[in-house]
């Protein structure tokens, strides 16, 4: 599950901040931990749309308000998160 987050601003506020760098984020969750996002991706402008590649779910593309197209390759980060999860599950404290 993923969602794009941006700052709520009126049209006047958006016009006033036009040309300034405003970071936006895409939050990606794992169903095993629905409270904390597994990944937080940062973009240099508001994200209007994003989509995972249907043939390679490790690739994510996003369209920014500035006209830029951003993409992230999540494979290495997913591998690192899986190793961290496995390490956290085998603490050796399971003796009762």
mmCIF file of N, CA and C in Angstrom, residues 4-66:
data_model
loop_
_atom_site.group_PDB
_atom_site.id
_atom_site.type_symbol
_atom_site.label_atom_id
_atom_site.label_comp_id
_atom_site.label_asym_id
_atom_site.label_seq_id
_atom_site.Cartn_x
_atom_site.Cartn_y
_atom_site.Cartn_z
ATOM 1 N N UNK A 4 0.759 9.195 -1.562
ATOM 2 C CA UNK A 4 1.566 10.399 -1.741
ATOM 3 C C UNK A 4 1.069 11.464 -0.776
ATOM 4 N N UNK A 5 1.972 12.122 -0.088
ATOM 5 C CA UNK A 5 1.613 13.153 0.891
ATOM 6 C C UNK A 5 2.134 14.504 0.436
ATOM 7 N N UNK A 6 1.339 15.520 0.681
ATOM 8 C CA UNK A 6 1.745 16.875 0.346
ATOM 9 C C UNK A 6 1.134 17.832 1.350
ATOM 10 N N UNK A 7 1.656 19.014 1.400
ATOM 11 C CA UNK A 7 1.162 20.032 2.314
ATOM 12 C C UNK A 7 -0.140 20.630 1.770
ATOM 13 N N UNK A 8 -1.135 20.754 2.625
ATOM 14 C CA UNK A 8 -2.386 21.398 2.223
ATOM 15 C C UNK A 8 -2.131 22.897 2.134
ATOM 16 N N UNK A 9 -2.494 23.502 1.013
ATOM 17 C CA UNK A 9 -2.288 24.929 0.828
ATOM 18 C C UNK A 9 -3.371 25.485 -0.086
ATOM 19 N N UNK A 10 -3.799 26.702 0.218
ATOM 20 C CA UNK A 10 -4.781 27.366 -0.635
ATOM 21 C C UNK A 10 -4.100 27.778 -1.934
ATOM 22 N N UNK A 11 -4.881 28.191 -2.906
ATOM 23 C CA UNK A 11 -4.322 28.638 -4.180
ATOM 24 C C UNK A 11 -3.385 29.820 -3.966
ATOM 25 N N UNK A 12 -3.776 30.758 -3.104
ATOM 26 C CA UNK A 12 -2.919 31.917 -2.828
ATOM 27 C C UNK A 12 -1.577 31.487 -2.237
ATOM 28 N N UNK A 13 -1.612 30.529 -1.310
ATOM 29 C CA UNK A 13 -0.373 30.028 -0.702
ATOM 30 C C UNK A 13 0.489 29.311 -1.743
ATOM 31 N N UNK A 14 -0.154 28.561 -2.632
ATOM 32 C CA UNK A 14 0.594 27.866 -3.680
ATOM 33 C C UNK A 14 1.266 28.853 -4.616
ATOM 34 N N UNK A 15 0.559 29.932 -4.977
ATOM 35 C CA UNK A 15 1.125 30.953 -5.866
ATOM 36 C C UNK A 15 2.294 31.647 -5.179
ATOM 37 N N UNK A 16 2.146 31.921 -3.887
ATOM 38 C CA UNK A 16 3.205 32.584 -3.130
ATOM 39 C C UNK A 16 4.471 31.728 -3.063
ATOM 40 N N UNK A 17 4.300 30.413 -2.951
ATOM 41 C CA UNK A 17 5.441 29.495 -2.834
ATOM 42 C C UNK A 17 5.934 28.994 -4.186
ATOM 43 N N UNK A 18 5.302 29.440 -5.275
ATOM 44 C CA UNK A 18 5.701 28.993 -6.612
ATOM 45 C C UNK A 18 7.174 29.302 -6.854
ATOM 46 N N UNK A 19 7.895 28.336 -7.359
ATOM 47 C CA UNK A 19 9.315 28.506 -7.631
ATOM 48 C C UNK A 19 10.200 28.075 -6.478
ATOM 49 N N UNK A 20 9.646 27.919 -5.298
ATOM 50 C CA UNK A 20 10.411 27.451 -4.156
ATOM 51 C C UNK A 20 10.397 25.927 -4.135
ATOM 52 N N UNK A 21 11.461 25.352 -3.627
ATOM 53 C CA UNK A 21 11.535 23.897 -3.519
ATOM 54 C C UNK A 21 10.666 23.446 -2.341
ATOM 55 N N UNK A 22 9.718 22.590 -2.647
ATOM 56 C CA UNK A 22 8.851 22.010 -1.621
ATOM 57 C C UNK A 22 8.921 20.500 -1.770
ATOM 58 N N UNK A 23 9.381 19.845 -0.751
ATOM 59 C CA UNK A 23 9.495 18.399 -0.813
ATOM 60 C C UNK A 23 8.140 17.738 -0.598
ATOM 61 N N UNK A 24 7.956 16.635 -1.285
ATOM 62 C CA UNK A 24 6.766 15.816 -1.157
ATOM 63 C C UNK A 24 7.241 14.391 -0.881
ATOM 64 N N UNK A 25 6.372 13.569 -0.356
ATOM 65 C CA UNK A 25 6.776 12.213 0.015
ATOM 66 C C UNK A 25 5.784 11.178 -0.495
ATOM 67 N N UNK A 26 6.310 10.002 -0.768
ATOM 68 C CA UNK A 26 5.499 8.812 -1.024
ATOM 69 C C UNK A 26 5.803 7.851 0.117
ATOM 70 N N UNK A 27 4.765 7.416 0.805
ATOM 71 C CA UNK A 27 4.910 6.474 1.911
ATOM 72 C C UNK A 27 4.447 5.102 1.442
ATOM 73 N N UNK A 28 5.273 4.088 1.714
ATOM 74 C CA UNK A 28 4.957 2.714 1.308
ATOM 75 C C UNK A 28 4.928 1.847 2.559
ATOM 76 N N UNK A 29 3.820 1.138 2.746
ATOM 77 C CA UNK A 29 3.658 0.284 3.917
ATOM 78 C C UNK A 29 3.740 -1.189 3.547
ATOM 79 N N UNK A 30 4.138 -1.976 4.536
ATOM 80 C CA UNK A 30 4.089 -3.423 4.474
ATOM 81 C C UNK A 30 2.914 -3.840 5.353
ATOM 82 N N UNK A 31 2.112 -4.788 4.911
ATOM 83 C CA UNK A 31 0.945 -5.212 5.689
ATOM 84 C C UNK A 31 1.326 -5.794 7.051
ATOM 85 N N UNK A 32 2.577 -6.214 7.218
ATOM 86 C CA UNK A 32 3.010 -6.766 8.501
ATOM 87 C C UNK A 32 3.122 -5.689 9.572
ATOM 88 N N UNK A 33 3.312 -4.434 9.170
ATOM 89 C CA UNK A 33 3.402 -3.319 10.115
ATOM 90 C C UNK A 33 2.624 -2.129 9.549
ATOM 91 N N UNK A 34 1.306 -2.118 9.738
ATOM 92 C CA UNK A 34 0.496 -1.061 9.123
ATOM 93 C C UNK A 34 0.619 0.307 9.799
ATOM 94 N N UNK A 35 1.308 0.386 10.914
ATOM 95 C CA UNK A 35 1.463 1.660 11.626
ATOM 96 C C UNK A 35 2.632 2.476 11.072
ATOM 97 N N UNK A 36 3.749 1.823 10.797
ATOM 98 C CA UNK A 36 4.964 2.504 10.355
ATOM 99 C C UNK A 36 5.230 2.226 8.879
ATOM 100 N N UNK A 37 5.444 3.279 8.081
ATOM 101 C CA UNK A 37 5.771 3.031 6.666
ATOM 102 C C UNK A 37 7.113 2.311 6.537
ATOM 103 N N UNK A 38 7.181 1.380 5.604
ATOM 104 C CA UNK A 38 8.419 0.644 5.361
ATOM 105 C C UNK A 38 9.423 1.523 4.614
ATOM 106 N N UNK A 39 8.916 2.362 3.693
ATOM 107 C CA UNK A 39 9.772 3.264 2.922
ATOM 108 C C UNK A 39 9.137 4.643 2.878
ATOM 109 N N UNK A 40 9.974 5.663 2.924
ATOM 110 C CA UNK A 40 9.547 7.050 2.733
ATOM 111 C C UNK A 40 10.413 7.610 1.615
ATOM 112 N N UNK A 41 9.798 7.858 0.476
ATOM 113 C CA UNK A 41 10.514 8.375 -0.690
ATOM 114 C C UNK A 41 10.272 9.874 -0.788
ATOM 115 N N UNK A 42 11.317 10.625 -1.084
ATOM 116 C CA UNK A 42 11.220 12.077 -1.143
ATOM 117 C C UNK A 42 11.348 12.564 -2.575
ATOM 118 N N UNK A 43 10.523 13.549 -2.919
ATOM 119 C CA UNK A 43 10.559 14.153 -4.257
ATOM 120 C C UNK A 43 10.654 15.671 -4.097
ATOM 121 N N UNK A 44 11.228 16.362 -5.076
ATOM 122 C CA UNK A 44 11.438 17.802 -4.957
ATOM 123 C C UNK A 44 10.204 18.653 -5.284
ATOM 124 N N UNK A 45 9.070 18.047 -5.548
ATOM 125 C CA UNK A 45 7.840 18.782 -5.861
ATOM 126 C C UNK A 45 6.654 17.894 -5.513
ATOM 127 N N UNK A 46 5.465 18.502 -5.475
ATOM 128 C CA UNK A 46 4.259 17.722 -5.185
ATOM 129 C C UNK A 46 4.098 16.604 -6.200
ATOM 130 N N UNK A 47 3.715 15.436 -5.721
ATOM 131 C CA UNK A 47 3.490 14.266 -6.563
ATOM 132 C C UNK A 47 2.024 14.248 -6.973
ATOM 133 N N UNK A 48 1.759 14.235 -8.273
ATOM 134 C CA UNK A 48 0.375 14.155 -8.758
ATOM 135 C C UNK A 48 -0.065 12.715 -8.964
ATOM 136 N N UNK A 49 0.846 11.864 -9.386
ATOM 137 C CA UNK A 49 0.500 10.467 -9.639
ATOM 138 C C UNK A 49 1.751 9.624 -9.517
ATOM 139 N N UNK A 50 1.573 8.370 -9.119
ATOM 140 C CA UNK A 50 2.693 7.431 -9.107
ATOM 141 C C UNK A 50 2.162 6.040 -9.398
ATOM 142 N N UNK A 51 3.065 5.190 -9.862
ATOM 143 C CA UNK A 51 2.651 3.832 -10.212
ATOM 144 C C UNK A 51 3.853 2.902 -10.181
ATOM 145 N N UNK A 52 3.621 1.698 -9.670
ATOM 146 C CA UNK A 52 4.632 0.652 -9.734
ATOM 147 C C UNK A 52 4.631 0.060 -11.136
ATOM 148 N N UNK A 53 5.793 -0.312 -11.617
ATOM 149 C CA UNK A 53 5.915 -0.946 -12.921
ATOM 150 C C UNK A 53 5.227 -2.312 -12.855
ATOM 151 N N UNK A 54 4.288 -2.614 -13.748
ATOM 152 C CA UNK A 54 3.579 -3.893 -13.680
ATOM 153 C C UNK A 54 4.462 -5.105 -13.973
ATOM 154 N N UNK A 55 5.585 -4.903 -14.643
ATOM 155 C CA UNK A 55 6.480 -6.017 -14.952
ATOM 156 C C UNK A 55 7.628 -6.145 -13.962
ATOM 157 N N UNK A 56 7.928 -5.074 -13.208
ATOM 158 C CA UNK A 56 9.002 -5.090 -12.218
ATOM 159 C C UNK A 56 8.553 -4.249 -11.029
ATOM 160 N N UNK A 57 8.030 -4.894 -9.991
ATOM 161 C CA UNK A 57 7.462 -4.168 -8.851
ATOM 162 C C UNK A 57 8.512 -3.430 -8.025
ATOM 163 N N UNK A 58 9.794 -3.589 -8.362
ATOM 164 C CA UNK A 58 10.849 -2.840 -7.680
ATOM 165 C C UNK A 58 11.002 -1.427 -8.243
ATOM 166 N N UNK A 59 10.345 -1.133 -9.357
ATOM 167 C CA UNK A 59 10.438 0.191 -9.973
ATOM 168 C C UNK A 59 9.161 0.982 -9.726
ATOM 169 N N UNK A 60 9.337 2.227 -9.285
ATOM 170 C CA UNK A 60 8.215 3.118 -9.025
ATOM 171 C C UNK A 60 8.464 4.422 -9.772
ATOM 172 N N UNK A 61 7.492 4.872 -10.548
ATOM 173 C CA UNK A 61 7.597 6.140 -11.281
ATOM 174 C C UNK A 61 6.547 7.097 -10.734
ATOM 175 N N UNK A 62 6.892 8.401 -10.713
ATOM 176 C CA UNK A 62 5.974 9.407 -10.191
ATOM 177 C C UNK A 62 6.044 10.658 -11.045
ATOM 178 N N UNK A 63 4.903 11.303 -11.226
ATOM 179 C CA UNK A 63 4.826 12.567 -11.943
ATOM 180 C C UNK A 63 4.680 13.711 -10.956
ATOM 181 N N UNK A 64 5.546 14.715 -11.061
ATOM 182 C CA UNK A 64 5.560 15.848 -10.134
ATOM 183 C C UNK A 64 4.820 17.046 -10.723
ATOM 184 N N UNK A 65 4.375 17.938 -9.849
ATOM 185 C CA UNK A 65 3.691 19.163 -10.261
ATOM 186 C C UNK A 65 4.591 20.031 -11.128
ATOM 187 N N UNK A 66 5.892 19.910 -10.960
ATOM 188 C CA UNK A 66 6.854 20.714 -11.722
ATOM 189 C C UNK A 66 7.033 20.205 -13.151
#
